[in-house]
PDB file of C-alpha atoms in Angstrom:
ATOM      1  CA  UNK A 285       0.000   0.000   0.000  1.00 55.00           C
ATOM      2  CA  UNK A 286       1.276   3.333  -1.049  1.00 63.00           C
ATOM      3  CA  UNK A 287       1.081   5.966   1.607  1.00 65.00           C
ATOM      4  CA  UNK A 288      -0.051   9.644   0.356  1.00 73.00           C
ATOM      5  CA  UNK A 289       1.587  12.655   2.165  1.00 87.00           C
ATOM      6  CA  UNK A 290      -0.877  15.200   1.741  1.00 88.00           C
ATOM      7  CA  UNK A 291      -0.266  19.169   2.426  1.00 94.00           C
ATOM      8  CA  UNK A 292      -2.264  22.172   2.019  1.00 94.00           C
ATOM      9  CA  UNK A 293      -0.276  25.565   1.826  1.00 95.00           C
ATOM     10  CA  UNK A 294      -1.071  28.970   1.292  1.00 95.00           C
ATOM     11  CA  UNK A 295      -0.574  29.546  -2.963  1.00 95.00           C
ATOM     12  CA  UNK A 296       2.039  32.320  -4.477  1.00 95.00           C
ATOM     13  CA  UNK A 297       2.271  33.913  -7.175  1.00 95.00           C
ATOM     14  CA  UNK A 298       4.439  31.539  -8.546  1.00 96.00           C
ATOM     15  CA  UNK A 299       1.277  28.893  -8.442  1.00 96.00           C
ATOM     16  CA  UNK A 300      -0.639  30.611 -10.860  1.00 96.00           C
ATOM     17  CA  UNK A 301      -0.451  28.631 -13.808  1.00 97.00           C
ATOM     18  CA  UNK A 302      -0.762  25.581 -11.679  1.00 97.00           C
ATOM     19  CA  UNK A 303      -4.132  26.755 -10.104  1.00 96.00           C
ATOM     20  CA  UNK A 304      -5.384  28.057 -13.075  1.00 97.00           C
ATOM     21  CA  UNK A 305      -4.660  24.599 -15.320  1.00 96.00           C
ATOM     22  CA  UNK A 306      -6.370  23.108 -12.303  1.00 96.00           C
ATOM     23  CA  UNK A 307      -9.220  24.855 -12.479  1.00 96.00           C
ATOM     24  CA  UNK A 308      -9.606  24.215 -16.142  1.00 96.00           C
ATOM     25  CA  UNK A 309      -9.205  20.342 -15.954  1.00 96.00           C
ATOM     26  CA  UNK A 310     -11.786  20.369 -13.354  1.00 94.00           C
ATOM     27  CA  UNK A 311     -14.339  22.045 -15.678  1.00 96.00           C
ATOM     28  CA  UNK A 312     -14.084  20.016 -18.342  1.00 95.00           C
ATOM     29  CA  UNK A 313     -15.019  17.222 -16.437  1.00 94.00           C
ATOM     30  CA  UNK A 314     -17.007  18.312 -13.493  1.00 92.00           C
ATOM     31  CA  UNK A 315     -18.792  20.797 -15.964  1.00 95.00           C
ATOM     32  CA  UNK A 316     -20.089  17.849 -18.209  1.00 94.00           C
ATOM     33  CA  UNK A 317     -23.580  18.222 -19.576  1.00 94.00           C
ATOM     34  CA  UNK A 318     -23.794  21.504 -17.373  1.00 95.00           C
ATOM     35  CA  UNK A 319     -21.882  24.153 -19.040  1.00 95.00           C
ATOM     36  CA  UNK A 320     -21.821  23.972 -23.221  1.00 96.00           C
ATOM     37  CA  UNK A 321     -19.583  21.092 -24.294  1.00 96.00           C
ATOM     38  CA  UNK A 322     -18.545  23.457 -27.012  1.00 96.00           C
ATOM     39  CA  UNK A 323     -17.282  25.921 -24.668  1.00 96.00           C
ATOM     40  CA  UNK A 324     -15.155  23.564 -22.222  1.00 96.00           C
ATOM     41  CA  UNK A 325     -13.960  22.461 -25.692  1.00 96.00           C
ATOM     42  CA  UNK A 326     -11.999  26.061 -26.187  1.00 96.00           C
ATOM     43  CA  UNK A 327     -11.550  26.147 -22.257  1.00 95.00           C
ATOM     44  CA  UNK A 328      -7.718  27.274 -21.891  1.00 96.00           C
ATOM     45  CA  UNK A 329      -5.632  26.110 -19.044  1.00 95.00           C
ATOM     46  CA  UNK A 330      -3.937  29.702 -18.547  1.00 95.00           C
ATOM     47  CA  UNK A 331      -8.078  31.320 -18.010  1.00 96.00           C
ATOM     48  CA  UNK A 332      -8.069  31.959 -14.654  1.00 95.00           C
ATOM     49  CA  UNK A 333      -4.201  33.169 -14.552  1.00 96.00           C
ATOM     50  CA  UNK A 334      -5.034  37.033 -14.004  1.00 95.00           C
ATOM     51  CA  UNK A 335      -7.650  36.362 -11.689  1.00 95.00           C
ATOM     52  CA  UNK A 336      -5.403  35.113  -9.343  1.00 95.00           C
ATOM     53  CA  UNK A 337      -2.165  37.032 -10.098  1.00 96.00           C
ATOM     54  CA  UNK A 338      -5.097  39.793  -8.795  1.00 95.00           C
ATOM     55  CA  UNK A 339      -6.453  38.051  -5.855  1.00 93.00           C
ATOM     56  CA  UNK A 340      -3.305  36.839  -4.213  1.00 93.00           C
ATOM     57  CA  UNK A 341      -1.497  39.910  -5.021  1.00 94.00           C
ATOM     58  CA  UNK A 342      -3.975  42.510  -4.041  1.00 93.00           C
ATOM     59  CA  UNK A 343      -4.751  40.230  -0.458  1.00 91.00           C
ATOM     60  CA  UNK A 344      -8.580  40.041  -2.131  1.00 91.00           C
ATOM     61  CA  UNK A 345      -8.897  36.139  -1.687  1.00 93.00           C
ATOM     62  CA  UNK A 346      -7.349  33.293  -0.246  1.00 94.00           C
ATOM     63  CA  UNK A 347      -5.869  30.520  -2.234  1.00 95.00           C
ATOM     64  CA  UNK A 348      -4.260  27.581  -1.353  1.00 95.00           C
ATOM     65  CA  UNK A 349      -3.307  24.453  -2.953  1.00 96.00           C
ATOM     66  CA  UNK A 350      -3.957  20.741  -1.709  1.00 95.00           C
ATOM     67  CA  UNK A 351      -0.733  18.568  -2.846  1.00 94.00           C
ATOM     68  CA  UNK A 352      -0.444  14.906  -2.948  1.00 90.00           C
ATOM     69  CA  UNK A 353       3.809  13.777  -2.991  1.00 90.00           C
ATOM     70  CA  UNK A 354       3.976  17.268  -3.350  1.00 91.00           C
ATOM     71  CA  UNK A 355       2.382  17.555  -6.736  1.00 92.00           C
ATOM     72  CA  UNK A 356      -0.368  20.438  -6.692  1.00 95.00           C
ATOM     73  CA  UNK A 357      -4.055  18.288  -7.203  1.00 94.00           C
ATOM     74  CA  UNK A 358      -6.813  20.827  -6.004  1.00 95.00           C
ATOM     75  CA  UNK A 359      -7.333  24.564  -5.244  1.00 95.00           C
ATOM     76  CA  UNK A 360      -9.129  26.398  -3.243  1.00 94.00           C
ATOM     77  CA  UNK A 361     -10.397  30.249  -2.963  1.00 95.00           C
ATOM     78  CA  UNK A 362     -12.137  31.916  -0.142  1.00 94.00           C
ATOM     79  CA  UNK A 363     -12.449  35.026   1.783  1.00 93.00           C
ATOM     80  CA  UNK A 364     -14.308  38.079   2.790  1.00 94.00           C
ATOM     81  CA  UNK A 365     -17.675  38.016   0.937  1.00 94.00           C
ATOM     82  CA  UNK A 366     -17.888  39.627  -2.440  1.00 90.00           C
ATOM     83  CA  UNK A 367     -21.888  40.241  -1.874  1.00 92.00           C
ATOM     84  CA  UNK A 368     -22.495  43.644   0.077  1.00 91.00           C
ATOM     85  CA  UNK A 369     -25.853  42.084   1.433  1.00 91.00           C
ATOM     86  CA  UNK A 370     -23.639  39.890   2.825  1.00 92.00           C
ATOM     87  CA  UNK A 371     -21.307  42.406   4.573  1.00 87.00           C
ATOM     88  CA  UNK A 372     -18.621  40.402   7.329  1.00 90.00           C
ATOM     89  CA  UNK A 373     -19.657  37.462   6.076  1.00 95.00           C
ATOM     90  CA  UNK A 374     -16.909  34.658   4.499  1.00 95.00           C
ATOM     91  CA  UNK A 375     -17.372  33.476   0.825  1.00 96.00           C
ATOM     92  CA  UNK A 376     -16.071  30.213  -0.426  1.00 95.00           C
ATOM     93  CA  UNK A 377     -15.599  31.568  -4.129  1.00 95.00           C
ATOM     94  CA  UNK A 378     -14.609  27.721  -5.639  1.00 93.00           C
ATOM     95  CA  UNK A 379     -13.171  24.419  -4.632  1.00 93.00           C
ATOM     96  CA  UNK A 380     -11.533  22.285  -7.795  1.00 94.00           C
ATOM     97  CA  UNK A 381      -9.729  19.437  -7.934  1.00 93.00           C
ATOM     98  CA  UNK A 382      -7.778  17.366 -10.364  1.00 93.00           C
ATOM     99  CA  UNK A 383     -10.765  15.112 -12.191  1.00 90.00           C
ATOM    100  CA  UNK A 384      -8.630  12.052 -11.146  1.00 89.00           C
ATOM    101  CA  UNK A 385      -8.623  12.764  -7.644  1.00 86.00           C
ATOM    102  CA  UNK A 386     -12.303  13.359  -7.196  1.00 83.00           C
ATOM    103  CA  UNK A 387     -13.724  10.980  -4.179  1.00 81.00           C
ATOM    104  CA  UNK A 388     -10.713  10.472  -2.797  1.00 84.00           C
ATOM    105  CA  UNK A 389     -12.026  13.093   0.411  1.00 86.00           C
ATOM    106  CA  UNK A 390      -9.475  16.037  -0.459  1.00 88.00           C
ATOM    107  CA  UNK A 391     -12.489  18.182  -1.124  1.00 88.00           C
ATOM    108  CA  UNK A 392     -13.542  17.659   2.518  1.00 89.00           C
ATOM    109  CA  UNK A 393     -10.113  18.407   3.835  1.00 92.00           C
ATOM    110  CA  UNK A 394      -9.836  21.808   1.293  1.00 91.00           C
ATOM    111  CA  UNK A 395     -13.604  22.704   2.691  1.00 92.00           C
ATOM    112  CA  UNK A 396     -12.443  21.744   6.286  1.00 92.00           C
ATOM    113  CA  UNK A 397      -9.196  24.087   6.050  1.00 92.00           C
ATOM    114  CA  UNK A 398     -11.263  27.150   4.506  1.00 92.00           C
ATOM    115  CA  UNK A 399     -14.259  26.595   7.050  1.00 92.00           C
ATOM    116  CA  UNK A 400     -11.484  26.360  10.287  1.00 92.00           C
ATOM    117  CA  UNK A 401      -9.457  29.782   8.458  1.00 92.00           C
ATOM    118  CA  UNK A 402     -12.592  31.660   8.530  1.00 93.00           C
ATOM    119  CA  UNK A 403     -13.488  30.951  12.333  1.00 93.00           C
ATOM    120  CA  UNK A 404     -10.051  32.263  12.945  1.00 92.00           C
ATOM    121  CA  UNK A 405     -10.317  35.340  10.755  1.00 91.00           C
ATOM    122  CA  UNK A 406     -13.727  36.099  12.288  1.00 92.00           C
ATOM    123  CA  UNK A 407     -16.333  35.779  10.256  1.00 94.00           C
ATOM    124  CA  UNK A 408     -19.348  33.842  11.867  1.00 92.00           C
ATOM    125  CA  UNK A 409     -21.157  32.666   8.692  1.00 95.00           C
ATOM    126  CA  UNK A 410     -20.166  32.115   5.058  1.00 96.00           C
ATOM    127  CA  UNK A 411     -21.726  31.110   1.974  1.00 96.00           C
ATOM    128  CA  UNK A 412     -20.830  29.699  -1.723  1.00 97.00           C
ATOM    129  CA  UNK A 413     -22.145  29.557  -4.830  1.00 97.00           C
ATOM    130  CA  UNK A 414     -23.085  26.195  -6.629  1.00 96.00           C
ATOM    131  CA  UNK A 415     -24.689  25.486 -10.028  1.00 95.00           C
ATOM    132  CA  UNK A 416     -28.427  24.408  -9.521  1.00 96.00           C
ATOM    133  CA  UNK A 417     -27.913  21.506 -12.055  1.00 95.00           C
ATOM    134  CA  UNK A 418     -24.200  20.219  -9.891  1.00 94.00           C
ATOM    135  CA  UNK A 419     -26.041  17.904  -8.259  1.00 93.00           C
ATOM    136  CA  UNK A 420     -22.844  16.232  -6.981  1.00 91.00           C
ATOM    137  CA  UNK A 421     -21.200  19.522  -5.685  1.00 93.00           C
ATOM    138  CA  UNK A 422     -24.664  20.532  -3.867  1.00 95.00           C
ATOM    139  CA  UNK A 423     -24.860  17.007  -2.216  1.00 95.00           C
ATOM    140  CA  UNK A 424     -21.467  17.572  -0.839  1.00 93.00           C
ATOM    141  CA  UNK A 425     -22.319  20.878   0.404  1.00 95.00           C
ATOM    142  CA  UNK A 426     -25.722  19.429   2.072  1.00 95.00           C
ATOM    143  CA  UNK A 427     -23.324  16.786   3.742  1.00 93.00           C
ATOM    144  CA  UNK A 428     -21.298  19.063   5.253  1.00 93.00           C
ATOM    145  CA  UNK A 429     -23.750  21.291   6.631  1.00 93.00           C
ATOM    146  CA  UNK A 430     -24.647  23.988   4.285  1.00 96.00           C
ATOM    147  CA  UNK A 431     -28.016  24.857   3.731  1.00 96.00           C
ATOM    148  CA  UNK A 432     -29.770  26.074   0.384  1.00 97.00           C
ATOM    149  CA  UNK A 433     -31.172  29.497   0.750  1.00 95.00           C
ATOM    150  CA  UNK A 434     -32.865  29.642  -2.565  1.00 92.00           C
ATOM    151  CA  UNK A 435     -31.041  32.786  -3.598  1.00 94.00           C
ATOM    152  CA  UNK A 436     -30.465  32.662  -7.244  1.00 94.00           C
ATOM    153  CA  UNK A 437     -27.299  34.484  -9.496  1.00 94.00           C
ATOM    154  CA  UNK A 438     -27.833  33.393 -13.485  1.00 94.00           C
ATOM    155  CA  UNK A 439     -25.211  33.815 -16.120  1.00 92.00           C
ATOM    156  CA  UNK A 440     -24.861  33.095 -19.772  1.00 92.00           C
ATOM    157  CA  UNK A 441     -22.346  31.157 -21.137  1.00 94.00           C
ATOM    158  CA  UNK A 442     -22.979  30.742 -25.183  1.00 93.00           C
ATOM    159  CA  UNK A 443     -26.453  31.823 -24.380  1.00 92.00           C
ATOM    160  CA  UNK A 444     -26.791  28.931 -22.485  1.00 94.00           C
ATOM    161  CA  UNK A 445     -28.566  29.781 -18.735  1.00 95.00           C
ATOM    162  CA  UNK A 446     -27.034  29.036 -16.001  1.00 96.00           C
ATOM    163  CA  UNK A 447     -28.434  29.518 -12.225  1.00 96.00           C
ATOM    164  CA  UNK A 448     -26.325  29.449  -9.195  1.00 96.00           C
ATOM    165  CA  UNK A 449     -27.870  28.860  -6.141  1.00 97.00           C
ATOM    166  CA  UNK A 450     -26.414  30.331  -3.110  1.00 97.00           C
ATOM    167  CA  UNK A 451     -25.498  27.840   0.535  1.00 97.00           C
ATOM    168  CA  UNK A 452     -24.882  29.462   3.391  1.00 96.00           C
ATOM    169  CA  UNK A 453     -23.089  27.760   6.499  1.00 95.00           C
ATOM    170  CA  UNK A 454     -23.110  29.508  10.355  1.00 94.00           C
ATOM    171  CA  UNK A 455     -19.175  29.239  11.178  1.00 90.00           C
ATOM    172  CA  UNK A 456     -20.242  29.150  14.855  1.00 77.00           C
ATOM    173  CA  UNK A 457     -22.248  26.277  15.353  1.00 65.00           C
ATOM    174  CA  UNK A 458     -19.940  24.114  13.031  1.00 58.00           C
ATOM    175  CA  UNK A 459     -18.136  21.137  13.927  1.00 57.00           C
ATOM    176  CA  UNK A 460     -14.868  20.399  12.730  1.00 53.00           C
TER     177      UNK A 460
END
């Protein structure tokens, strides 16, 4: 049996590419029959490379990067909440792994270290974003102890619909 060593560190700059080609690889599959096949077609590894150049530079969010044998295999972002109805609240802005290290509970331990980092920064509730149709992703949010608050954010992607629904999770009365 081969034994993992799994880390989680804050990302750099220098991780950029890495989080972003993450990302990407995680849409395509994850994305499936959700988001136009055409469009994670043309999906480019480098997409989400200024994004977080900006975030991590410009302290906005939090990333940091699960490893397994110290090879990067899932990102996470998170942070104080972009929504100003939501003022002092924490936002979990996306959680993506590798698409062959799905199940394998690093998701839970990325979710764990974001939902423990929050407590400590303060915030006492937090929310995230989830395509309606991600049954999978919502599941795993329901498991952990997020609730659906039927808020609703759509956006078009090759005039394809999409609807986000919003969870929300109270920091305090969460168990670790």
């Amino acid at each position: 049996m081969k034994i993992m060593d799994v880390k989680i560190r804050k990302a750099t700059l220098k991780d950029v590419n890495v989080i972003s080609n993450i990302y990407a690889l995680s849409w395509k599959s994850a994305y499936k029959g959700i988001v136009p096949q055409k469009y994670l077609d043309v999906l480019k590894c480098n997409f989400w490379v200024s994004s977080f150049q900006n975030w991590i530079n410009n302290n906005i969010l939090t990333a940091q990067l699960i490893s397994e044998n110290k090879t990067p295999v899932g990102c996470f972002a998170y942070g104080k909440a972009r929504d100003v109805n939501f003022a002092n609240w924490g936002e979990i802005v996306s959680i993506y792994l590798l698409p062959d290290h799905f199940r394998k509970g690093y998701g839970q331990k990325l979710l764990q270290t974001a939902i423990i980092d929050m407590k400590l920064n303060g915030y006492e509730n937090c929310y995230l974003w989830v395509l309606k149709e991600n049954i999978k992703a919502r599941d795993f949010y329901e498991f952990n102890g997020f609730i659906c608050n039927n808020d609703e954010c759509t956006c078009e992607i090759m005039k394809r619909q999409l609807v986000d629904v919003r969870y929300i999770l109270t920091l305090n009365n969460h168990t670790n």
